[in-house]
Every structure is written in C-alpha cells, then in structure tokens.
Coordinates of C-alpha atoms in Angstrom, one line a residue:
X1 CA 22.4 25.1 -42.0
X2 CA 25.1 27.7 -42.2
X3 CA 26.1 29.1 -45.6
X4 CA 28.3 31.5 -47.5
X5 CA 26.5 34.7 -48.4
X6 CA 27.2 36.7 -51.5
X7 CA 25.7 39.6 -53.6
X8 CA 25.5 39.9 -57.3
X9 CA 28.6 41.7 -58.6
X10 CA 27.8 42.6 -62.2
X11 CA 28.8 39.5 -64.1
X12 CA 30.9 38.1 -61.3
X13 CA 30.2 34.5 -60.6
X14 CA 30.1 32.9 -57.1
X15 CA 29.0 30.0 -55.0
X16 CA 26.2 30.6 -52.6
X17 CA 25.3 28.4 -49.6
X18 CA 22.0 30.0 -48.5
X19 CA 19.4 32.3 -49.9
X20 CA 20.5 35.3 -47.7
X21 CA 21.8 37.1 -50.7
X22 CA 18.6 36.7 -52.8
X23 CA 17.5 40.2 -52.0
X24 CA 14.6 41.3 -54.2
X25 CA 15.6 39.1 -57.1
X26 CA 13.1 36.7 -58.4
X27 CA 13.2 33.3 -56.9
X28 CA 12.8 29.8 -58.4
X29 CA 10.4 27.3 -56.8
X30 CA 6.8 27.1 -55.8
X31 CA 7.0 30.7 -54.6
X32 CA 7.7 31.8 -58.1
X33 CA 4.6 30.4 -59.9
X34 CA 4.2 32.1 -63.3
X35 CA 1.0 33.4 -64.8
X36 CA 2.1 31.7 -68.0
X37 CA 1.5 28.2 -66.6
X38 CA -1.2 27.6 -69.2
X39 CA 1.6 26.6 -71.6
X40 CA 2.7 23.8 -69.3
X41 CA 3.0 20.4 -71.1
X42 CA 5.3 18.2 -73.1
X43 CA 5.8 17.2 -76.7
X44 CA 7.9 14.8 -78.8
X45 CA 10.3 16.2 -81.4
X46 CA 11.3 12.8 -82.6
X47 CA 14.6 12.7 -80.7
X48 CA 13.7 14.3 -77.4
X49 CA 10.9 14.8 -75.0
X50 CA 10.4 18.5 -74.8
X51 CA 9.0 19.9 -71.6
X52 CA 7.6 23.4 -71.2
X53 CA 7.3 24.3 -67.5
X54 CA 4.8 27.0 -68.2
X55 CA 7.1 29.6 -66.7
X56 CA 10.3 30.7 -68.5
X57 CA 12.0 27.3 -68.8
X58 CA 11.9 24.7 -71.6
X59 CA 14.1 21.6 -71.5
X60 CA 14.7 18.5 -73.6
X61 CA 15.6 15.0 -72.6
X62 CA 16.9 12.5 -75.1
X63 CA 14.6 9.6 -75.8
X64 CA 17.7 7.4 -76.6
X65 CA 19.9 7.8 -73.5
X66 CA 18.2 10.1 -71.0
X67 CA 20.7 13.0 -71.5
X68 CA 19.5 16.5 -70.8
X69 CA 20.1 18.0 -74.3
X70 CA 18.6 21.5 -74.0
X71 CA 18.0 24.0 -71.2
X72 CA 16.5 27.1 -72.5
X73 CA 15.6 29.9 -70.0
X74 CA 13.9 33.1 -71.3
X75 CA 15.0 32.2 -74.8
X76 CA 18.7 31.6 -74.1
X77 CA 20.2 28.1 -74.4
X78 CA 22.4 27.3 -71.4
X79 CA 23.0 23.6 -71.9
X80 CA 26.2 22.2 -73.4
X81 CA 29.9 22.7 -73.7
X82 CA 32.3 20.8 -75.9
X83 CA 29.5 19.1 -77.7
X84 CA 28.4 17.3 -74.5
X85 CA 25.0 17.0 -72.9
X86 CA 24.1 17.1 -69.2
X87 CA 23.8 13.6 -67.8
X88 CA 24.5 11.0 -65.1
X89 CA 28.3 10.3 -65.1
X90 CA 29.5 10.9 -68.6
X91 CA 26.3 9.6 -70.2
X92 CA 24.5 6.3 -69.7
X93 CA 24.2 5.0 -73.2
X94 CA 21.1 3.5 -74.8
X95 CA 18.4 3.5 -72.2
X96 CA 14.6 3.1 -71.9
X97 CA 13.1 6.5 -71.6
X98 CA 9.4 7.2 -70.9
X99 CA 7.3 10.2 -70.0
X100 CA 4.1 10.7 -68.1
X101 CA 2.0 13.7 -66.9
X102 CA 0.0 13.6 -63.7
X103 CA -1.9 16.9 -63.3
X104 CA 0.7 19.7 -62.7
X105 CA 3.7 17.3 -62.7
X106 CA 5.6 15.8 -65.7
X107 CA 7.9 12.9 -64.9
X108 CA 10.6 11.5 -67.3
X109 CA 11.9 8.1 -66.3
X110 CA 15.2 6.7 -67.6
X111 CA 16.2 3.1 -67.1
X112 CA 19.7 1.8 -67.8
X113 CA 20.4 -1.7 -66.5
X114 CA 19.8 -1.6 -62.7
X115 CA 20.0 2.2 -62.6
X116 CA 17.0 4.4 -62.7
X117 CA 17.1 8.2 -63.2
X118 CA 14.3 10.7 -63.2
X119 CA 13.5 14.3 -64.3
X120 CA 10.4 16.1 -63.1
X121 CA 8.8 19.4 -63.9
X122 CA 6.1 21.3 -62.0
X123 CA 3.7 23.7 -63.7
X124 CA 4.9 27.3 -63.4
X125 CA 8.3 26.6 -61.9
X126 CA 11.7 27.3 -63.5
X127 CA 13.1 24.1 -61.9
X128 CA 14.1 20.6 -63.0
X129 CA 13.8 18.1 -60.2
X130 CA 16.1 15.0 -60.4
X131 CA 16.5 11.7 -58.7
X132 CA 19.0 9.0 -59.3
X133 CA 18.7 5.4 -58.0
X134 CA 21.9 3.4 -58.3
X135 CA 21.0 0.0 -57.0
X136 CA 24.4 -1.7 -57.1
X137 CA 27.9 -1.5 -58.5
X138 CA 26.9 -2.8 -62.0
X139 CA 26.6 0.7 -63.3
X140 CA 29.2 3.5 -62.8
X141 CA 27.3 6.5 -61.6
X142 CA 29.0 8.8 -59.2
X143 CA 27.6 12.2 -60.3
X144 CA 25.1 14.2 -62.3
X145 CA 26.8 17.0 -64.2
X146 CA 25.0 20.0 -65.7
X147 CA 27.1 21.2 -68.6
X148 CA 26.9 24.9 -69.2
X149 CA 27.9 26.8 -72.4
X150 CA 31.0 28.9 -72.3
X151 CA 30.7 32.7 -72.2
X152 CA 27.5 32.9 -70.2
X153 CA 29.1 33.4 -66.8
X154 CA 32.5 34.9 -65.8
X155 CA 35.2 32.4 -65.3
X156 CA 37.9 33.1 -62.7
X157 CA 36.7 31.3 -59.6
X158 CA 39.0 29.0 -57.5
X159 CA 37.9 26.0 -59.6
X160 CA 38.4 27.8 -62.9
X161 CA 40.7 26.4 -65.6
X162 CA 40.5 29.2 -68.1
X163 CA 43.3 31.3 -66.7
X164 CA 45.4 28.5 -65.5
X165 CA 47.0 26.9 -68.5
X166 CA 49.9 25.0 -66.8
X167 CA 49.2 21.5 -65.6
X168 CA 51.1 20.9 -62.3
X169 CA 49.5 17.7 -61.0
X170 CA 47.6 14.7 -62.4
X171 CA 46.1 16.6 -65.4
X172 CA 43.5 18.2 -63.1
X173 CA 45.4 20.8 -61.0
X174 CA 46.5 23.9 -62.9
X175 CA 48.7 27.0 -62.3
X176 CA 48.0 30.5 -63.6
X177 CA 50.8 32.8 -64.8
X178 CA 50.7 34.7 -61.5
X179 CA 51.3 31.5 -59.5
X180 CA 47.8 30.9 -58.2
X181 CA 46.4 27.4 -58.6
X182 CA 43.1 26.1 -59.8
X183 CA 41.4 22.7 -59.8
X184 CA 37.9 21.4 -60.0
X185 CA 38.4 19.9 -56.5
X186 CA 38.8 23.3 -54.8
X187 CA 35.4 24.2 -53.4
X188 CA 36.2 25.6 -50.0
X189 CA 33.0 24.1 -48.7
X190 CA 32.0 21.0 -46.7
X191 CA 28.7 19.3 -47.6
X192 CA 27.0 20.9 -44.5
X193 CA 28.2 24.4 -45.5
X194 CA 26.1 24.8 -48.7
X195 CA 22.6 24.3 -50.0
X196 CA 23.4 25.0 -53.6
X197 CA 26.2 25.9 -56.0
X198 CA 26.1 27.8 -59.2
X199 CA 26.7 31.1 -61.0
X200 CA 24.9 34.4 -61.5
X201 CA 25.3 37.4 -63.8
X202 CA 23.1 39.5 -61.6
X203 CA 20.1 39.0 -63.9
X204 CA 20.3 35.3 -64.5
X205 CA 21.2 32.6 -62.0
X206 CA 21.8 29.0 -62.8
X207 CA 22.1 26.7 -59.7
X208 CA 22.2 23.1 -58.6
X209 CA 20.4 22.7 -55.3
X210 CA 21.8 19.7 -53.5
X211 CA 19.8 16.8 -52.1
X212 CA 20.1 15.7 -48.5
X213 CA 22.9 13.4 -49.4
X214 CA 21.4 10.6 -47.4
X215 CA 22.8 8.0 -49.8
X216 CA 26.1 9.8 -50.4
X217 CA 29.2 9.0 -48.3
X218 CA 31.7 10.9 -46.2
X219 CA 29.5 12.6 -43.6
X220 CA 28.8 16.3 -42.9
X221 CA 32.4 17.5 -43.2
X222 CA 33.2 15.9 -46.5
X223 CA 34.5 18.1 -49.3
X224 CA 33.9 17.1 -52.9
X225 CA 33.9 18.4 -56.4
X226 CA 31.0 20.9 -56.8
X227 CA 31.6 22.7 -60.0
X228 CA 34.3 23.7 -62.5
X229 CA 34.8 26.1 -65.3
X230 CA 37.1 25.8 -68.3
X231 CA 37.6 27.6 -71.6
X232 CA 34.8 25.6 -73.3
X233 CA 32.2 25.9 -70.5
X234 CA 31.3 25.0 -67.0
X235 CA 29.9 22.1 -65.0
X236 CA 27.7 22.0 -61.9
X237 CA 27.6 18.8 -60.0
X238 CA 25.5 16.7 -57.7
X239 CA 27.9 14.2 -56.3
X240 CA 26.3 10.7 -55.9
X241 CA 29.6 9.2 -54.7
X242 CA 33.0 10.9 -54.7
X243 CA 36.1 8.8 -54.1
X244 CA 38.7 11.4 -53.5
X245 CA 39.9 11.2 -49.9
X246 CA 36.7 9.2 -49.1
X247 CA 36.3 7.6 -45.7
X248 CA 33.3 5.4 -46.3
X249 CA 32.1 2.8 -48.7
X250 CA 29.6 3.7 -51.4
X251 CA 26.0 3.6 -50.4
X252 CA 23.3 2.5 -52.9
X253 CA 19.7 3.6 -53.4
X254 CA 17.7 6.6 -54.4
X255 CA 19.4 10.0 -54.2
X256 CA 17.3 13.2 -54.6
X257 CA 15.6 15.2 -55.3
X258 CA 18.3 17.6 -56.3
X259 CA 17.3 20.5 -58.4
X260 CA 18.5 22.5 -61.4
X261 CA 17.1 26.0 -60.7
X262 CA 17.0 29.0 -63.0
X263 CA 16.4 32.5 -61.5
X264 CA 16.4 36.1 -62.4
X265 CA 19.8 36.4 -60.7
X266 CA 19.0 35.7 -57.1
X267 CA 19.5 32.6 -55.1
X268 CA 17.2 29.6 -55.5
X269 CA 14.2 29.6 -53.2
X270 CA 14.9 28.2 -49.8
X271 CA 11.8 26.0 -50.2
X272 CA 14.0 23.8 -52.4
X273 CA 16.7 23.2 -49.8
X274 CA 17.4 19.8 -48.4
X275 CA 15.5 19.5 -45.1
X276 CA 13.0 22.2 -46.3
X277 CA 11.8 20.8 -49.6
X278 CA 8.5 18.9 -49.4
X279 CA 7.7 16.7 -52.3
X280 CA 4.3 15.3 -51.4
X281 CA 3.4 15.9 -55.1
X282 CA 6.0 13.1 -55.9
X283 CA 4.6 10.6 -53.4
X284 CA 2.4 8.9 -56.1
X285 CA 4.7 9.1 -59.1
X286 CA 6.2 5.6 -58.7
X287 CA 9.8 6.7 -58.3
X288 CA 11.9 3.6 -57.5
X289 CA 13.2 3.7 -53.9
X290 CA 11.2 6.8 -53.0
X291 CA 10.2 7.1 -49.4
X292 CA 7.6 9.8 -48.4
X293 CA 7.7 11.9 -45.3
X294 CA 5.3 9.6 -43.6
X295 CA 7.7 6.7 -44.0
X296 CA 10.5 8.6 -42.2
X297 CA 11.3 9.4 -38.6
X298 CA 13.1 11.9 -36.5
X299 CA 15.7 12.0 -33.8
X300 CA 15.7 14.8 -31.2
X301 CA 18.1 15.3 -28.3
X302 CA 17.1 17.6 -25.3
X303 CA 20.8 18.7 -24.9
X304 CA 24.5 17.9 -24.8
X305 CA 26.5 18.5 -21.6
X306 CA 30.2 18.6 -21.3
X307 CA 30.6 20.8 -24.4
X308 CA 33.3 23.4 -25.0
X309 CA 31.1 26.4 -25.9
X310 CA 33.9 27.9 -28.0
X311 CA 33.1 25.3 -30.6
X312 CA 30.1 24.3 -32.8
X313 CA 28.8 20.8 -32.3
X314 CA 27.3 18.6 -34.9
X315 CA 25.3 15.4 -34.4
X316 CA 25.7 12.8 -37.2
X317 CA 23.7 9.6 -37.9
X318 CA 25.2 6.9 -40.1
X319 CA 24.8 3.3 -41.0
X320 CA 25.6 1.3 -44.2
X321 CA 22.4 2.5 -45.9
X322 CA 22.2 6.2 -45.1
X323 CA 23.7 9.3 -43.4
X324 CA 22.2 12.4 -41.8
X325 CA 23.4 15.3 -39.6
X326 CA 22.2 18.3 -37.7
X327 CA 23.7 21.2 -35.7
X328 CA 23.4 21.3 -31.9
X329 CA 22.1 24.5 -30.4
X330 CA 24.9 26.6 -29.0
X331 CA 23.0 27.4 -25.8
X332 CA 22.2 23.9 -24.6
X333 CA 23.1 21.4 -27.3
X334 CA 19.5 20.6 -28.3
X335 CA 19.4 19.0 -31.8
X336 CA 16.9 17.6 -34.2
X337 CA 17.5 15.5 -37.3
X338 CA 14.4 14.8 -39.4
X339 CA 13.6 12.9 -42.5
X340 CA 15.5 9.8 -41.4
X341 CA 14.9 6.4 -43.0
X342 CA 13.9 3.8 -40.4
X343 CA 16.8 1.8 -39.0
X344 CA 19.5 1.7 -36.3
X345 CA 22.2 4.2 -36.6
X346 CA 25.5 5.1 -35.0
X347 CA 25.1 8.5 -33.4
X348 CA 28.2 10.6 -33.2
X349 CA 28.7 14.0 -31.6
X350 CA 31.4 16.1 -33.1
X351 CA 33.2 19.0 -31.4
X352 CA 34.2 20.9 -34.6
X353 CA 35.0 17.8 -36.6
X354 CA 36.4 15.7 -33.8
X355 CA 34.2 12.8 -32.6
X356 CA 33.8 13.1 -28.8
X357 CA 30.8 10.8 -28.3
X358 CA 29.3 7.8 -30.0
X359 CA 26.2 5.9 -29.3
X360 CA 23.3 4.1 -31.0
X361 CA 19.8 5.2 -31.9
X362 CA 16.9 3.5 -33.6
X363 CA 14.5 5.4 -35.9
X364 CA 10.9 4.4 -36.6
X365 CA 8.8 5.6 -39.4
X366 CA 6.3 8.3 -38.4
X367 CA 7.8 8.7 -35.0
X368 CA 10.3 10.9 -33.1
X369 CA 13.0 9.2 -31.0
X370 CA 13.7 11.5 -28.1
X371 CA 17.1 11.2 -26.4
X372 CA 17.9 12.4 -22.9
X373 CA 20.8 14.7 -22.3
X374 CA 24.0 13.3 -23.9
X375 CA 27.0 13.7 -21.5
X376 CA 30.4 14.0 -23.1
X377 CA 32.9 12.4 -20.8
X378 CA 35.8 14.7 -20.0
X379 CA 38.3 12.1 -21.2
X380 CA 36.6 12.0 -24.6
X381 CA 37.8 15.5 -25.4
X382 CA 41.6 15.5 -25.6
X383 CA 41.7 19.2 -24.9
X384 CA 40.7 18.5 -21.3
X385 CA 44.0 16.8 -20.5
X386 CA 46.5 18.9 -18.6
X387 CA 49.4 19.8 -20.8
X388 CA 52.8 21.4 -20.3
X389 CA 52.3 23.0 -23.7
X390 CA 49.9 22.6 -26.6
X391 CA 50.0 23.7 -30.2
X392 CA 46.5 24.4 -31.5
X393 CA 43.4 23.0 -29.8
X394 CA 41.8 19.6 -30.5
X395 CA 38.8 20.0 -32.9
X396 CA 39.5 17.5 -35.7
X397 CA 40.8 20.1 -38.2
X398 CA 44.1 21.8 -39.0
X399 CA 42.3 25.2 -38.6
X400 CA 44.6 27.8 -37.2
X401 CA 47.8 26.3 -38.5
X402 CA 49.8 28.0 -41.2
X403 CA 48.2 27.8 -44.6
X404 CA 45.2 25.8 -43.3
X405 CA 42.4 27.9 -44.8
X406 CA 44.2 28.3 -48.1
X407 CA 44.5 24.6 -48.5
X408 CA 40.8 24.1 -49.0
X409 CA 40.9 26.0 -52.3
X410 CA 44.5 25.9 -53.5
X411 CA 47.4 23.6 -54.1
X412 CA 50.3 23.6 -51.6
X413 CA 52.6 25.1 -54.3
X414 CA 50.3 28.1 -54.7
X415 CA 52.1 31.5 -54.6
X416 CA 49.8 32.6 -51.8
X417 CA 51.0 29.9 -49.4
X418 CA 53.5 30.9 -46.7
X419 CA 56.7 28.9 -46.5
X420 CA 56.1 25.3 -45.5
X421 CA 59.3 25.2 -43.5
X422 CA 60.3 27.1 -40.3
X423 CA 60.5 26.0 -36.7
X424 CA 58.4 26.8 -33.7
X425 CA 59.1 28.2 -30.3
X426 CA 56.7 27.4 -27.4
X427 CA 55.9 30.6 -25.6
X428 CA 56.4 32.8 -28.6
X429 CA 52.7 33.4 -29.0
X430 CA 52.9 32.2 -32.6
X431 CA 53.1 28.5 -32.0
X432 CA 50.0 27.7 -33.9
X433 CA 50.2 30.2 -36.8
X434 CA 53.8 29.3 -37.4
X435 CA 53.3 25.6 -37.5
X436 CA 52.4 24.2 -41.0
X437 CA 49.0 22.5 -41.3
X438 CA 50.6 19.7 -43.4
X439 CA 53.9 17.9 -43.1
X440 CA 55.5 16.0 -46.1
X441 CA 58.4 13.6 -46.1
X442 CA 60.0 15.5 -49.1
X443 CA 59.0 19.1 -48.2
X444 CA 59.2 19.9 -44.5
X445 CA 59.9 16.7 -42.6
X446 CA 62.0 17.3 -39.5
X447 CA 60.4 20.6 -38.4
X448 CA 61.6 21.5 -34.9
X449 CA 59.6 22.6 -31.8
X450 CA 61.7 24.3 -29.2
X451 CA 60.5 24.3 -25.5
X452 CA 61.7 24.7 -22.0
X453 CA 60.9 22.5 -19.0
X454 CA 61.1 23.2 -15.3
X455 CA 63.3 20.9 -13.2
X456 CA 60.3 19.0 -11.9
X457 CA 59.0 18.5 -15.4
X458 CA 62.4 17.4 -16.7
X459 CA 62.7 14.8 -14.0
X460 CA 59.6 12.9 -15.2
X461 CA 58.5 10.9 -18.2
X462 CA 55.8 12.5 -20.3
X463 CA 53.3 11.5 -23.0
X464 CA 53.6 13.4 -26.3
X465 CA 50.5 13.4 -28.5
X466 CA 50.2 14.3 -32.2
X467 CA 46.7 14.4 -33.7
X468 CA 46.2 14.0 -37.4
X469 CA 43.1 14.4 -39.6
X470 CA 44.2 12.4 -42.7
X471 CA 47.4 11.1 -44.3
X472 CA 48.6 10.6 -47.9
X473 CA 50.7 7.5 -48.8
X474 CA 50.7 6.3 -45.2
X475 CA 52.6 9.3 -43.9
X476 CA 52.8 9.3 -40.1
X477 CA 54.9 11.2 -37.6
X478 CA 58.0 9.8 -36.0
X479 CA 59.7 12.0 -33.4
X480 CA 63.2 12.7 -32.1
X481 CA 63.8 14.4 -28.7
X482 CA 67.0 16.4 -28.2
X483 CA 68.7 14.2 -30.8
X484 CA 69.0 11.6 -28.1
X485 CA 65.7 9.7 -28.1
X486 CA 63.9 8.4 -31.1
X487 CA 60.4 7.0 -31.2
X488 CA 59.5 3.8 -33.0
X489 CA 57.8 4.3 -36.3
X490 CA 54.1 4.0 -35.5
X491 CA 51.8 1.8 -37.5
X492 CA 49.8 3.7 -40.1
X493 CA 46.1 4.1 -39.2
X494 CA 43.4 3.5 -41.8
X495 CA 43.2 6.4 -44.2
X496 CA 41.9 7.0 -47.7
X497 CA 44.2 5.8 -50.4
X498 CA 43.7 8.6 -52.9
X499 CA 45.1 12.1 -53.0
X500 CA 44.0 14.4 -50.2
X501 CA 46.4 17.2 -49.2
X502 CA 46.8 18.5 -52.8
X503 CA 43.1 18.4 -53.7
X504 CA 41.6 20.6 -51.0
X505 CA 40.8 18.0 -48.4
X506 CA 42.1 17.3 -44.9
X507 CA 39.1 15.3 -43.9
X508 CA 40.1 11.7 -43.5
X509 CA 40.1 9.6 -40.3
X510 CA 41.2 11.5 -37.2
X511 CA 43.9 9.6 -35.3
X512 CA 46.0 10.4 -32.3
X513 CA 49.6 9.2 -32.1
X514 CA 51.0 8.9 -28.6
X515 CA 54.7 8.7 -27.6
X516 CA 56.0 7.8 -24.2
X517 CA 59.1 9.9 -23.7
X518 CA 61.4 8.8 -20.9
X519 CA 62.7 11.3 -18.4
X520 CA 66.2 10.6 -19.6
X521 CA 65.4 12.3 -22.9
X522 CA 64.9 15.8 -21.4
X523 CA 67.6 18.4 -20.8
X524 CA 68.3 19.0 -17.1
X525 CA 69.4 22.6 -17.8
X526 CA 66.1 24.5 -17.3
X527 CA 67.5 27.6 -19.2
X528 CA 68.1 25.5 -22.3
X529 CA 65.6 24.7 -25.0
X530 CA 64.6 21.1 -25.5
X531 CA 64.0 20.2 -29.2
X532 CA 61.3 18.0 -30.6
X533 CA 61.9 17.1 -34.3
X534 CA 58.9 15.7 -36.1
X535 CA 59.6 13.6 -39.2
X536 CA 57.2 12.0 -41.7
X537 CA 57.8 8.3 -42.0
X538 CA 56.7 6.2 -44.9
X539 CA 58.1 4.2 -47.8
X540 CA 55.3 5.3 -50.1
X541 CA 54.5 8.4 -52.1
X542 CA 56.7 10.1 -54.7
X543 CA 58.3 13.5 -54.4
X544 CA 57.5 17.0 -53.3
X545 CA 53.8 17.5 -52.4
X546 CA 53.0 14.0 -53.5
X547 CA 55.4 12.5 -51.1
X548 CA 54.0 10.8 -48.0
X549 CA 52.3 13.4 -45.8
X550 CA 49.8 14.1 -43.1
X551 CA 47.5 16.9 -41.8
X552 CA 47.9 18.0 -38.2
X553 CA 45.1 18.6 -35.7
X554 CA 47.0 19.4 -32.5
X555 CA 50.3 18.6 -30.7
X556 CA 50.8 18.6 -27.0
X557 CA 53.1 17.4 -24.2
X558 CA 51.1 16.2 -21.3
X559 CA 51.9 17.1 -17.7

C-alpha cells in the first residue's frame, strides 16, 4: 500500500500512512518485545480489569460497560477528554464483561445485546488489539473512538477545532480567524492510502492501526473520519461504518483486529498492518466471527491489458458480506488479493478511481483463484474516444481541476480556495486548472466554456459528455449551447443522500451524462467562439455551498 510519509518535528503532530518515517525510533509490536514481560498479567480493581502488558503499557477496561477507562504508557495517562472514556460508538451501556488469560495472551470480552467487542494484550507489547462484531442493526455501532487527553500533542492539524472557533456548517465545520477551515471529516486520505493514524511528539507516538476493513463499506477510495482534535482533547477512530457520502449498505460481522499502538515516537511496526498482521495466536481465543488464515483464500491475476500506463490501477472485490482490494503492478498489471473470505465477488478494475472492467470471481478457503490476463476493452475507458476537445482526463476523480486537492481537507469557503467562478477557453492551455472541480446551483452555475469548430465539425451533430463523481441534493448538469439550444434536464443518478462536497469527499457513484447536440446549434463562423454554458439543475438543496451541486471528472465533445 502507498502511504504518506512524515518525520517527527519536535512536538508537531501528523498522520502517517506507512512506517517509512519510523527511522531509529522504537517500534510497537512483536518486534519490540520487552525484557520486563515478567510483569505481564491482569488484576481486578473492583471497577475495572487492569492489564499490564509487561512492557510499558497498562490499560483498564470497565467491568460494567466495556469502556477503555485508562491507557497509561511509561507512567503517563493518555486516556480521556471531557470526562469521556474510549469505547465503541459513544459507549455501549451495561454489558457483560469477562476476562481470560491463555499463555502470553489476555482477552477481555464485552457482550452488549447482539454486539460483541474484544480487547487483547500480548506479553511484552505496547499494543491493544481490538475486534468488534456487529451482528445486525439492533445496536448502533459505527466506530471505535480512542479519546486522548488534551495538551499531550500539538493541535493545529486540518481536523483540529482548537484554533477554529467559528461554526460555519452543521455544527461540525469550523473557521479560524485567518479564514482557514477545519472539520473532523477532513482527512485527505482514502482508506487505501493509510495503514494508521495518530500523533507523535517525537518521543511518544499514539496510533490506531486500521483493520483490513473487510466488513466496512465504501471500497478502497472511500474517505471517512479518521481523527479530530479540539480544545479538550483528541479522538482517533476506527470506522466500522461511516454514513457520510456512503455508496454502499452497511456490512455486518467481525471487524478487526485494529490496534492501539504506543511507541517511543516512531511509527507503529509494519507487522501490525492490515495484510501483514498475522494473528495465529488469536485462532483459539473463541472470538465470535473470527476466521483464521487457513479459512481464507486468495485471488491472483497474471496481468491486465489495455491499461493506460499513466495511471495506477486497483482491483477491488466486493459482495454484500465483505470487501477487499489490491494494487495492480505498473509493469504488467499483475495483482494479488489475499486473506479473502470464501464466496463469490464482483471483481472491478479501476483506472484511477474509474471502473473500467467488472467480472465475477469465486474464492475458496485455503486456495488461490488464478485469473488469466484481464483485457480492458477500449470502449470501457472513455478516454479512448476521439474528441474535438477534452477538459481533464477520465479517471473517476476531479484531480487536476481548480481546488480539487484542497477540497479533500478544507471547506469550499476556505480562504485558500481559488475563485469558484471564471470561464474557460479551449486551447488556452489552462482548460483543466481553470475549471472548478465542483459546480453548485447557488455558487457558479452557468460557467462558460468557449471553443472554436472547423467548418466540417460545425456541419455535424456531436455528443457532449460530462462525467461526475458524486452529487449533492440531486445536482446534475444541464447545458445550453450558443444560447440557442438547451438540453433536457437529465434524470439524477443514484448518489449518496448526505453531505459530500463540503465534508472532504468527492467519492460517490461515477456517472456520465451525454447530450446529443444537433448541427444546428453550432456557429458556422469558424473564427467565432461557440459557447457551452453548464448549469446545475435541481429543486433540492439550500443555499451557497449547500445548494445542489456536483463534482466533475471530465468534459469532452466527441468528434
């Protein structure tokens, strides 16, 4: 997996996606076994089960509700802000909590109705392993949140509330005095981009290492809440199901392990990463829904032909019960997706984030399903169509358009955003960078694209295509050519019903709108610019950046 690398910067806090920045700092995990493991064990203080990992970590779990009530690393308490514990959702309530030790492993089991949650400790490790099994919709459980005391880590990241006192949207998007915006939703990262999130002072690191997300939803490109900081502390999340701009139904079953890892400032050990972590020690613990490595299978493809080598390709597997993904090798498209639960899956090949191939594959426990070369048909990649002009390339994202990168970690009103208005001239060389990544009915609807046609081109009808990646409040494009021809209002495609464009996410359902423009709409004067006006149509939404809107992938006029 790719990641975001960083280096300790004094007491600067940051998110890391891989262990590349660990340097010589001590690691958490099996590689960091402590000589003090002789103290490994557990006790009962009356209210909590107290677990000493035998390394530098002691943690407590409430016997009443399964909350994590204390997280002490090298004598410093890290748990808690605002009087709150760490827990599933906002706390489960009265639960059945038990503890058992099996050799070098301690397991705490929490049962609340149909939900089961687990904490595990291994002798000599500064880690807490967690699993959550949500069996059905009877219990609300969409996250596990590690609540961290205020003042232990610096607090001015893109998701920080501390220096952003003014609420500008829905009580969860804030503005600083300098005009920069902050929200817990702004992570920059897709699920496939990170292995862990957290903070470091340079001498202490506190991280949540994500699970493989096989029972989560949204696929490899999904963006969700990862962490936040406020005046009274911070939160690190493992998202079990996140509804914001979600494209899939909730999946049920066991999620994990995900890991709370404490280090001496460096990244958590790569041995803890999803796809790398082996938990054979957990095979016999009796965790509900647990499937060992031997009960899983693998899918391997010898290659993918028909690729555009300028783009990364990802292979995704999904059915109603689970999801997985893996990167295709740039040289030949070889891919391997391991640790897959048995079943039949839809296999999708993505160019960037655009689906260009779908098929079906069946996975069997203990076996590898080997696929011959997957051929992407030329017609499946819209970039292969001959175009008179094209703004951006088709890859399923608004990347390259104006403000596109900023919108994954800021509100559209952010002072750093370039003007959302302004028209575009084909042939200027700035067609893509000048075109806004998002269009809203109340902000920049009616943007104009200027272009010239040859006499032969103007004498023929042409197809105009506009690709979108998501929409808010059913926003969709309606076009007017030369103020003489107006398209019908297209039907809205299926898109998430929640906020999207203002909470750092363009990832919805890709859709291509096509418009058959008659020859009579074009100007016959080849020296004159034709005009294409793109409006946002919808009767939904409110005002400004919460009016109906849509995110753009590419626009082209076919030859």
